[in-house]
Short mmCIF file of C-alpha atoms in Angstrom, two decimals:
data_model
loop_
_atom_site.label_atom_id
_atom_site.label_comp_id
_atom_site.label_asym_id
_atom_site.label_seq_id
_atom_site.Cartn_x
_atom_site.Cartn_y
_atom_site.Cartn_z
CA UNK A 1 12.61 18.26 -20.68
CA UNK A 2 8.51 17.96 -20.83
CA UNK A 3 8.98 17.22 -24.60
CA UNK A 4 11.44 14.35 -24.29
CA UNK A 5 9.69 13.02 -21.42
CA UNK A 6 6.37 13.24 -23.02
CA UNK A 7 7.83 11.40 -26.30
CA UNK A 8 9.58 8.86 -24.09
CA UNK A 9 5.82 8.03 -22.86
CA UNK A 10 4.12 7.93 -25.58
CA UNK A 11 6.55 5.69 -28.08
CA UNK A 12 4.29 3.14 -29.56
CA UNK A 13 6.29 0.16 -28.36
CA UNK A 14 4.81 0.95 -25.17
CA UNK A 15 1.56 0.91 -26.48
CA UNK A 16 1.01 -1.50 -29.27
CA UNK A 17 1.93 -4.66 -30.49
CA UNK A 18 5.01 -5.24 -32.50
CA UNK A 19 5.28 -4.06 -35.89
CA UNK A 20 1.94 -0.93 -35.26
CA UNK A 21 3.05 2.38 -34.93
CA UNK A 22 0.85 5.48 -34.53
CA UNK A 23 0.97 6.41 -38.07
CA UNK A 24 -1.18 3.15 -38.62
CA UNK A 25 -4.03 4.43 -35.82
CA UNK A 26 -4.35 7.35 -37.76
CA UNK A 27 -7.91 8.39 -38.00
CA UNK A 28 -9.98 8.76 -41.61
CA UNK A 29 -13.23 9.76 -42.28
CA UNK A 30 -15.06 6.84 -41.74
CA UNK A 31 -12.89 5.32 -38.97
CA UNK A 32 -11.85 6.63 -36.05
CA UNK A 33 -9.49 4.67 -33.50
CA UNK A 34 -9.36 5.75 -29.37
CA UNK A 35 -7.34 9.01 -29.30
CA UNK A 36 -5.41 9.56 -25.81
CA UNK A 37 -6.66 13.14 -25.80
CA UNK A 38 -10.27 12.06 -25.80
CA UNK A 39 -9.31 11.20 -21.91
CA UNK A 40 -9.44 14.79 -20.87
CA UNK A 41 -13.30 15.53 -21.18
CA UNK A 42 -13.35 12.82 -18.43
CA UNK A 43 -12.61 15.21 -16.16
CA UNK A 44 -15.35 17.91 -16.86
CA UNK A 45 -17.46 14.85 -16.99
CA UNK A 46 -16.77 13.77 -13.61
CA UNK A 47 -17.29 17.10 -11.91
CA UNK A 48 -20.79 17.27 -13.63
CA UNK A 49 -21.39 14.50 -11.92
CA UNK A 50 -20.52 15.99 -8.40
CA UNK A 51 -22.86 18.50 -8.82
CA UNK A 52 -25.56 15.85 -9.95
CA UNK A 53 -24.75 13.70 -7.01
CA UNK A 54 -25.31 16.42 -4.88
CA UNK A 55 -28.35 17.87 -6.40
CA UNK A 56 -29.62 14.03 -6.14
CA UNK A 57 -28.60 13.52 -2.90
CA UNK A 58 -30.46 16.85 -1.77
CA UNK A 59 -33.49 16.22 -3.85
CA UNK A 60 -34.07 12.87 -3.90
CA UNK A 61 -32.37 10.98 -0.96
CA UNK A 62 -32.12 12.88 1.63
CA UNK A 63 -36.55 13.16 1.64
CA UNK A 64 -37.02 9.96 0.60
CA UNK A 65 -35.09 8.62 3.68
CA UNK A 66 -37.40 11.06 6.07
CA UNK A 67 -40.35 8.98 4.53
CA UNK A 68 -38.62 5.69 4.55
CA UNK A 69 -38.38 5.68 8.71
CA UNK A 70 -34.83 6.13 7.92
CA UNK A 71 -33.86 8.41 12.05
CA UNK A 72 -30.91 9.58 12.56
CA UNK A 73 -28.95 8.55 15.61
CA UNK A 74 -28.88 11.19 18.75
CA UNK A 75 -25.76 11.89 19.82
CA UNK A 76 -24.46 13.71 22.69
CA UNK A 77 -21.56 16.35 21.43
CA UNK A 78 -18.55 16.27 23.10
CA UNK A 79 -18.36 19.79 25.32
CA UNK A 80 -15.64 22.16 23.88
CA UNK A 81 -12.12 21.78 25.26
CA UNK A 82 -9.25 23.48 23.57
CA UNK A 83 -6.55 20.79 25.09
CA UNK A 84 -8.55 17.62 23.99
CA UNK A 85 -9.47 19.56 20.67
CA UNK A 86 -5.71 20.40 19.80
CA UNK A 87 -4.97 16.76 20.90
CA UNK A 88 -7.95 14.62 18.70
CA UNK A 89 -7.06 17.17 15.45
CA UNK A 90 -3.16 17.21 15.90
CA UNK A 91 -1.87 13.95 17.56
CA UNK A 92 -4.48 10.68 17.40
CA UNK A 93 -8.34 10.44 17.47
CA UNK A 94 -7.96 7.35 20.02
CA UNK A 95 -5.16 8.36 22.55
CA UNK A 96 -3.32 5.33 24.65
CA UNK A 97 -3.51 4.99 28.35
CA UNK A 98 -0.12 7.26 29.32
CA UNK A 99 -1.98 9.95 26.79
CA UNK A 100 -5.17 10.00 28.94
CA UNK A 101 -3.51 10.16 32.35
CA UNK A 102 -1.53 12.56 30.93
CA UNK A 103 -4.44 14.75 29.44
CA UNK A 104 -6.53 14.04 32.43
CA UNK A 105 -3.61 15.84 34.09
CA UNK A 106 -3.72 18.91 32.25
CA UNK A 107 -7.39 19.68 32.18
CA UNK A 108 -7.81 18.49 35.87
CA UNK A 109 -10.76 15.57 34.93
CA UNK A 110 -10.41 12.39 35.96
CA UNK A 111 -9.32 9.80 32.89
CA UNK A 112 -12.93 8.24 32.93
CA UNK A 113 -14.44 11.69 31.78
CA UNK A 114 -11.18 12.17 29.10
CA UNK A 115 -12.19 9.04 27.36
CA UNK A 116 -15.97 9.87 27.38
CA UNK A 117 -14.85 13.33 25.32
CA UNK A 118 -12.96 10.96 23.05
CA UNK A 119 -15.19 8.63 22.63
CA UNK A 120 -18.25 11.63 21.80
CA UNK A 121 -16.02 13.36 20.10
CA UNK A 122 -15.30 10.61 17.27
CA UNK A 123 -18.94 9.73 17.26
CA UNK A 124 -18.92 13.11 16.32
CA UNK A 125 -17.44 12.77 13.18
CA UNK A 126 -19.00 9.71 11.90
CA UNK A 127 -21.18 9.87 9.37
CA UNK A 128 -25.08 9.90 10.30
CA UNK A 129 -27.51 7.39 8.35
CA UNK A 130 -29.06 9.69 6.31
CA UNK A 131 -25.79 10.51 4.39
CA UNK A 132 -25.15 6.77 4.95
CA UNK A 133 -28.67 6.16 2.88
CA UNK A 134 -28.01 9.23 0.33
CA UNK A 135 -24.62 7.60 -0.75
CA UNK A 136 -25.77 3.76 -1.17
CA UNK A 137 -28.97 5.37 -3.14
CA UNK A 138 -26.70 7.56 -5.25
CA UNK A 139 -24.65 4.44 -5.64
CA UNK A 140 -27.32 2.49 -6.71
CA UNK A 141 -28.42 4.76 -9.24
CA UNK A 142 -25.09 4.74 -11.15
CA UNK A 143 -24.66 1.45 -11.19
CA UNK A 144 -28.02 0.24 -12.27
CA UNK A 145 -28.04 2.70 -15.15
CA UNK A 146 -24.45 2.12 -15.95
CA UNK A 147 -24.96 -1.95 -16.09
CA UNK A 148 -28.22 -1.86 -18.51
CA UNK A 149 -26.36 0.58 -20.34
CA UNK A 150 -23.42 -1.95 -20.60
CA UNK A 151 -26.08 -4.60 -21.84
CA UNK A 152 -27.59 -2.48 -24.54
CA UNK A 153 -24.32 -1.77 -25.65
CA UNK A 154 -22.19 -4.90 -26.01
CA UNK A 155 -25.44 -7.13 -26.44
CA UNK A 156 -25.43 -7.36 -30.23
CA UNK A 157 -21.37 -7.49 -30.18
CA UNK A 158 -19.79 -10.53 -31.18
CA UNK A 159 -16.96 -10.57 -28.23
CA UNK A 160 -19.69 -10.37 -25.43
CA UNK A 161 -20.42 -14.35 -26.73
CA UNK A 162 -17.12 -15.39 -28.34
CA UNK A 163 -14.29 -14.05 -26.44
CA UNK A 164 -11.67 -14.73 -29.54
CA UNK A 165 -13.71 -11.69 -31.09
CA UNK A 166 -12.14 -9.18 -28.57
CA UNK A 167 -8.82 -9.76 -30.49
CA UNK A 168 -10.20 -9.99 -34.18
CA UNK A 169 -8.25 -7.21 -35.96
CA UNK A 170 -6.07 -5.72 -33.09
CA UNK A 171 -5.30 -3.10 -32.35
CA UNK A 172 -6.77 -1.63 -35.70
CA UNK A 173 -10.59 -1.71 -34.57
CA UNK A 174 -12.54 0.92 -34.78
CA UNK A 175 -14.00 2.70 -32.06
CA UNK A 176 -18.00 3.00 -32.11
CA UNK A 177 -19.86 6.03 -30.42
CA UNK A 178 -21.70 3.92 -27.87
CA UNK A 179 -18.64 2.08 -26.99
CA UNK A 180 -17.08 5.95 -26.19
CA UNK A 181 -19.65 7.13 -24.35
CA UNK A 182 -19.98 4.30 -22.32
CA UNK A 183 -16.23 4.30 -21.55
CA UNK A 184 -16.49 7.98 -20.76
CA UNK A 185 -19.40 7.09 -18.52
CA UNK A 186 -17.62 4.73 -16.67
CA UNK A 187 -14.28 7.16 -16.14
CA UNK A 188 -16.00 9.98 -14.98
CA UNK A 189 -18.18 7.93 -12.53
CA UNK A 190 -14.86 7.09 -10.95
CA UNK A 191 -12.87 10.05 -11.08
CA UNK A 192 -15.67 11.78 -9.34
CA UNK A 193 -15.56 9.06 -6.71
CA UNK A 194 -12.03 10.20 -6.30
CA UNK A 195 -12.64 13.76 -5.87
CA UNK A 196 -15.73 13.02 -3.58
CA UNK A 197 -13.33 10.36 -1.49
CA UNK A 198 -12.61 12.58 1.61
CA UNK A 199 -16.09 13.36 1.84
CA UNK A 200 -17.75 9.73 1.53
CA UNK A 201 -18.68 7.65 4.19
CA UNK A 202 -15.01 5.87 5.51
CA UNK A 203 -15.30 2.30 5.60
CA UNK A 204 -12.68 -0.17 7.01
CA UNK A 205 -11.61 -1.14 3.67
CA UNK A 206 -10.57 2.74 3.00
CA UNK A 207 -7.32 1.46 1.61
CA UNK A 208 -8.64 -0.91 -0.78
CA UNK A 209 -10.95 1.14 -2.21
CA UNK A 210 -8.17 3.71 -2.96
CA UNK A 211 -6.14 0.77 -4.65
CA UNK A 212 -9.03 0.08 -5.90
CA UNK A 213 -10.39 3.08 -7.45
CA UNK A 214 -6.72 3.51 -8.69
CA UNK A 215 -6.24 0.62 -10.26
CA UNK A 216 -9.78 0.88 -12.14
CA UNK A 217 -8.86 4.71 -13.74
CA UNK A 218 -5.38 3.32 -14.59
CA UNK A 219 -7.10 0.07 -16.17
CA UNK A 220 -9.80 2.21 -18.16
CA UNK A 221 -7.36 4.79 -19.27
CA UNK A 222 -4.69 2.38 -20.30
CA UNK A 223 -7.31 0.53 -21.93
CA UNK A 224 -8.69 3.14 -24.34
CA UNK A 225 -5.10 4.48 -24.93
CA UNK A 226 -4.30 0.93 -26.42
CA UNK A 227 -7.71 -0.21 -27.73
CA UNK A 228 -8.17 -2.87 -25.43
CA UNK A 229 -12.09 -1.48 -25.50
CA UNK A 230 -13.53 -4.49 -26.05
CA UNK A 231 -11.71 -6.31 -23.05
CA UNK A 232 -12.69 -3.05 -20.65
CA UNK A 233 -15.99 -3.00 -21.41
CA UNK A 234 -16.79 -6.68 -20.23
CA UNK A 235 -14.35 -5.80 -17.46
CA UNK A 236 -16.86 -3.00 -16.69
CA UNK A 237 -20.41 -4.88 -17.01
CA UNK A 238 -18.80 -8.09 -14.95
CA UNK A 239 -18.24 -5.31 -11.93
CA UNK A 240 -21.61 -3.32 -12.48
CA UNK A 241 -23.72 -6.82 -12.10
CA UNK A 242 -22.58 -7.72 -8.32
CA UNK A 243 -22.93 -3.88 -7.30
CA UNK A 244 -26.48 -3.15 -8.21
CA UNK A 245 -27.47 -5.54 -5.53
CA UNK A 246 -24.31 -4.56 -3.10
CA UNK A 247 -26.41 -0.68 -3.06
CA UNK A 248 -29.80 -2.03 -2.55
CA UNK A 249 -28.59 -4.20 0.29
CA UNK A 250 -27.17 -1.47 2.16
CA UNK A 251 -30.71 0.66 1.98
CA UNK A 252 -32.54 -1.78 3.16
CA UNK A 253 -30.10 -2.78 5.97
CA UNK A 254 -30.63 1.24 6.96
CA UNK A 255 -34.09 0.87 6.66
CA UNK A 256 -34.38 -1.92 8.96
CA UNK A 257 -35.90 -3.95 6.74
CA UNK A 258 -34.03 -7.30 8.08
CA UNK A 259 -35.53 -9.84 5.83
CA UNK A 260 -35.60 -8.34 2.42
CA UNK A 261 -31.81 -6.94 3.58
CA UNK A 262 -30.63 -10.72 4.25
CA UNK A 263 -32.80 -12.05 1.29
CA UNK A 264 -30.61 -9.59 -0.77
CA UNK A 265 -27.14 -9.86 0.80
CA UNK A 266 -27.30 -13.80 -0.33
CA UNK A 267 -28.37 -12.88 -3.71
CA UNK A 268 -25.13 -10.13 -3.83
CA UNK A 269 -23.12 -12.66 -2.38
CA UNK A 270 -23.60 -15.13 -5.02
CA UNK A 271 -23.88 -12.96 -7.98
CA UNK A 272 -20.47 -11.36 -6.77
CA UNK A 273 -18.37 -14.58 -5.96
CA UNK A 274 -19.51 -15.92 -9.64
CA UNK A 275 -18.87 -13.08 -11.48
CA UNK A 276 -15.68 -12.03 -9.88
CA UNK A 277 -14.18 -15.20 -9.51
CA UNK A 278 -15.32 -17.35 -12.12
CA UNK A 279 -16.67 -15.18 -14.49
CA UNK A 280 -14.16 -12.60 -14.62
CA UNK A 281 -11.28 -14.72 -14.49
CA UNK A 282 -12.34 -16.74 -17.63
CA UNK A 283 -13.74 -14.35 -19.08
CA UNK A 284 -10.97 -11.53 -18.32
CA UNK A 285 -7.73 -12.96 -17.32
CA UNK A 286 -7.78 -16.16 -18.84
CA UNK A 287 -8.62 -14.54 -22.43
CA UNK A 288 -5.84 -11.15 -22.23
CA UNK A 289 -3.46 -13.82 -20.84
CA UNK A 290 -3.38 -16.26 -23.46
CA UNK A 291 -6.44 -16.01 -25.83
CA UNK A 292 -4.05 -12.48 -27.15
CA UNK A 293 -0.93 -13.99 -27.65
CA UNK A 294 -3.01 -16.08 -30.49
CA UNK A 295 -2.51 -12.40 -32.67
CA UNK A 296 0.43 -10.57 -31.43
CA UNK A 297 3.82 -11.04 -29.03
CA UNK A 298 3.63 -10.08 -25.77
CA UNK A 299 4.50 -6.39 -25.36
CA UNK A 300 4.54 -3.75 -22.65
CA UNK A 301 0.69 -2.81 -22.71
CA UNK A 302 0.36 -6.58 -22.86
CA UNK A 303 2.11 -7.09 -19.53
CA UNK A 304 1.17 -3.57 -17.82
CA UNK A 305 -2.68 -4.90 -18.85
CA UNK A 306 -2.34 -7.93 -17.30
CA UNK A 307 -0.92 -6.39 -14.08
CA UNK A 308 -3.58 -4.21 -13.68
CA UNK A 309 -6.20 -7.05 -14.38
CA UNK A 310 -4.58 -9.35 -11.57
CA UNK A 311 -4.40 -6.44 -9.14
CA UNK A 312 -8.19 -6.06 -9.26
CA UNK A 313 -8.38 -10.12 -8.68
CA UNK A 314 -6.78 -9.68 -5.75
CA UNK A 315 -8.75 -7.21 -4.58
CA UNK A 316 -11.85 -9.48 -5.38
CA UNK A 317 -10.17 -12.26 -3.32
CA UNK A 318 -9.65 -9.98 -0.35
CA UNK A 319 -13.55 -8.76 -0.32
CA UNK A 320 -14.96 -12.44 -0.81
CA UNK A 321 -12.93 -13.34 1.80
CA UNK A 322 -14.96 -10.47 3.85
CA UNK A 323 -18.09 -11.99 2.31
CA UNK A 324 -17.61 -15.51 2.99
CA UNK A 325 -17.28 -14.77 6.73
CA UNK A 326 -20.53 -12.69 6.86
CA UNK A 327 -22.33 -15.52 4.60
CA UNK A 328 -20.96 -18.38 7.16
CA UNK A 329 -22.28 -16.00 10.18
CA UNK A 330 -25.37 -15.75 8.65
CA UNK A 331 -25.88 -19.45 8.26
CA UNK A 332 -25.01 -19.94 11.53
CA UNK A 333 -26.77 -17.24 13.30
CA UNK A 334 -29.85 -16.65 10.89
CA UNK A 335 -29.25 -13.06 10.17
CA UNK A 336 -26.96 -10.92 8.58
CA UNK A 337 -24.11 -9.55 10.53
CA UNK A 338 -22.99 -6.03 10.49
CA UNK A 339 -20.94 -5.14 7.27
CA UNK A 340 -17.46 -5.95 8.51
CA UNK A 341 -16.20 -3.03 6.37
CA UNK A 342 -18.60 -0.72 8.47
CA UNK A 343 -16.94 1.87 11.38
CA UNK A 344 -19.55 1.05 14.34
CA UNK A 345 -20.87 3.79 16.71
CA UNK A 346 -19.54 3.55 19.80
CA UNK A 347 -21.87 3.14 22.72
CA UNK A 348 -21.34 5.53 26.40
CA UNK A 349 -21.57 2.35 28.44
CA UNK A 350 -19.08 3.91 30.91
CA UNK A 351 -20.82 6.53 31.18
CA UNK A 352 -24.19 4.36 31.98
CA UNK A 353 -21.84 2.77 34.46
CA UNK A 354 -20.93 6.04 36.15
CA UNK A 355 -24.72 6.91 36.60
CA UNK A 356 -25.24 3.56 38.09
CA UNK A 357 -22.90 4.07 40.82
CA UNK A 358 -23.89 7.14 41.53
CA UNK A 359 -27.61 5.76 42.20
CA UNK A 360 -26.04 3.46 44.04
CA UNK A 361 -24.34 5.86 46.36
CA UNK A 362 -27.18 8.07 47.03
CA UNK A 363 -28.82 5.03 47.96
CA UNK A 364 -31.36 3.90 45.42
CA UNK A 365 -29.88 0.83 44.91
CA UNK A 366 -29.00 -0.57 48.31
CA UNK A 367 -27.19 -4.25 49.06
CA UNK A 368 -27.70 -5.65 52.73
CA UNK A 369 -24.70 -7.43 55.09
CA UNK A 370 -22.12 -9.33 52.90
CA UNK A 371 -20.89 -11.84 54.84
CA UNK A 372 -17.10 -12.98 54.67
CA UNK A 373 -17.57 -15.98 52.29
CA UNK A 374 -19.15 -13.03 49.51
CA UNK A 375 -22.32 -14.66 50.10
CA UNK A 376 -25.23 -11.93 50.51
CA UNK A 377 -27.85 -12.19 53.90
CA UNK A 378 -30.97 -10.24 54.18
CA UNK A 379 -32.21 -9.53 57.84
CA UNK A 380 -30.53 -12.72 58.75
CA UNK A 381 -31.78 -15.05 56.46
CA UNK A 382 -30.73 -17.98 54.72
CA UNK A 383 -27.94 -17.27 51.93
CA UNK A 384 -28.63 -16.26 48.57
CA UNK A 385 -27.23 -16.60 45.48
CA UNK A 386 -24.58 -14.18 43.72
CA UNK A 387 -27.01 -11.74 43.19
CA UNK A 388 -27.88 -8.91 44.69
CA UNK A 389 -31.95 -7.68 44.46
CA UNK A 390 -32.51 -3.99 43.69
CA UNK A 391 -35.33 -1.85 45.41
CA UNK A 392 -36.62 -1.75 42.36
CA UNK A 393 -36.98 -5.34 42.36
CA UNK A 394 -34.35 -6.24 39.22
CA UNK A 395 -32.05 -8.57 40.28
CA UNK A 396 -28.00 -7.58 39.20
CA UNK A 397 -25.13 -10.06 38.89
CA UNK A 398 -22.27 -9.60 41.11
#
């Protein structure tokens, strides 16, 4: 059953163009062609990389953030309650009104205190902005190095500058050791991400970046399988360009460095909406989509390719969608807003609310006659306005 499925999968009119069978990717002496099999050190490669990003992150990020000014937040911990524990782990993290009244019930606290727990206890789990800082700097890190690697790769290759050259001799074309290597690089750098995902910092767009990540190991993989090397690796160096200044923006923003964060946000906003929607769809789509069928048929690998390709463009519609909006409040406003993608802290306002009252009751903050048309008289005076003056002489809106 394994065998038949296994030679069902790998039959070369999957794989390559018409009339190229395996036999004719056979590897010599002096050439050697991508070999599926090579695919498996990705995966000792990746968990190398783990252990780097953590020694990094340890090491590197985590004290350069202490001298950076970079504080975490204080946050008061939820007090320990079996019933709201079993509830936030089993059922929902943000329960809906007949929940609370119904959990109020059982521990005997009124529903304002149930939705404090809730609301401490997700804080809770929120990532602080140290680990925040350690990921974007790890990020950063990868990316630069992985992008100047790109350019000292592909820079003296003909298909970086004439596009037709990605298809010059296909599939037959050799694979070079940089160009392995720097696939390999790229594959473990996001299988790792996969292994690390349910211990990253969550962002809105958790989703996406699954699809995401997904569609970028199946692209890479497929890739290499069918020699389309020379079309992944200006699919990778298109994506590394916008990113090194998508990390940089994000340290600075925990930083609070406002200026040089905005200055940089516009500069990643631009460099991403070129590249990933001009560049890469000329460059990419544009030249697997019709610049190929100059050399061969169409095939399976030629439509599973393409697939792939325009799955990624739709993911880089749906994030400069997201950036558009922030660029557009930033014009209008003058600074940048928060990243969209980002899961905000919530604040205890209620709770500040509850304390005020209670000052209020004890009689710290005191309000004099109100008369019958809500108007507010001091020792018989003349009318004020709708507010009411504290003894500590702030004034508070009605």
């Amino acid at each position: 059953m394994a065998r038949s499925l296994y030679e069902w999968l790998w039959q070369h009119e999957f794989w390559l163009p018409p009339g190229i069978t395996w036999e004719d990717m056979q590897e010599s002496e002096d050439t050697h062609y991508p070999q599926p099999r090579h695919l498996l050190l990705c995966i000792p490669f990746a968990l190398i990389l783990v252990v780097v990003r953590r020694a990094f992150e340890r090491a590197i990020a985590l004290p350069l953030s202490t001298k950076l000014g970079v504080r975490d937040k204080q946050r008061p911990k939820a007090q320990p309650n079996p019933v709201l524990e079993t509830f936030y782990s089993t059922r929902r993290k943000n329960p809906e009104e007949g929940e609370l009244l119904s959990l109020a019930k059982q521990c005997d606290l009124p529903v304002r205190k149930v939705e404090k727990w809730f609301r401490r206890r997700r804080n809770m789990d929120r990532p602080s902005l140290s680990k925040k800082f350690s990921e974007a700097c790890w990020r950063f890190t990868f990316y630069i190095t992985s992008f100047f690697t790109g350019l000292a790769v592909l820079y003296d290759k003909p298909w970086l500058w004439d596009h037709r050259e990605c298809w010059t001799g296909y599939p037959q074309q050799p694979l070079q050791p940089s160009l392995f290597w720097y696939y390999m690089l790229e594959l473990s750098f996001y299988w790792s991400l996969v292994f690390t995902l349910p211990f990253d910092v969550k962002r809105k767009d958790f989703k996406e970046q699954i699809v995401h990540h997904a569609a970028t190991i199946f692209l890479i993989s497929f890739s290499y399988c069918a020699n389309y090397i020379r079309i992944g690796t200006l699919v990778m160096v298109i994506h590394d360009a916008s990113d090194c200044f998508l990390e940089p923006t994000k340290i600075f923003n925990y930083m609070k460095w406002k200026k040089t964060c905005d200055s940089l946000f516009m500069i990643f906003s631009a460099v991403f909406l070129i590249s990933r929607l001009v560049v890469y769809p000329y460059t990419v789509l544009y030249n697997t989509y019709y610049y190929s069928m100059e050399i061969f048929q169409p095939f399976f690998g030629y439509y599973f390719v393409n697939v792939l390709l325009i799955t990624l463009q739709l993911l880089h519609v749906f994030w400069s969608c997201l950036i558009i909006h922030m660029v557009y409040k930033f014009i209008l406003q003058g600074t940048m807003e928060k990243d969209m993608r980002s899961d905000t802290e919530e604040s205890d306002k209620d709770e500040e609310g509850d304390k005020t009252r209670e000052k209020e009751k004890n009689g710290i903050t005191y309000f004099s006659n109100v008369t019958s048309n809500g108007y507010i008289q001091r020792n018989g005076s003349e009318p004020l306005d709708s507010r009411s003056h504290l003894a500590n002489g702030y004034a508070k809106e009605r």
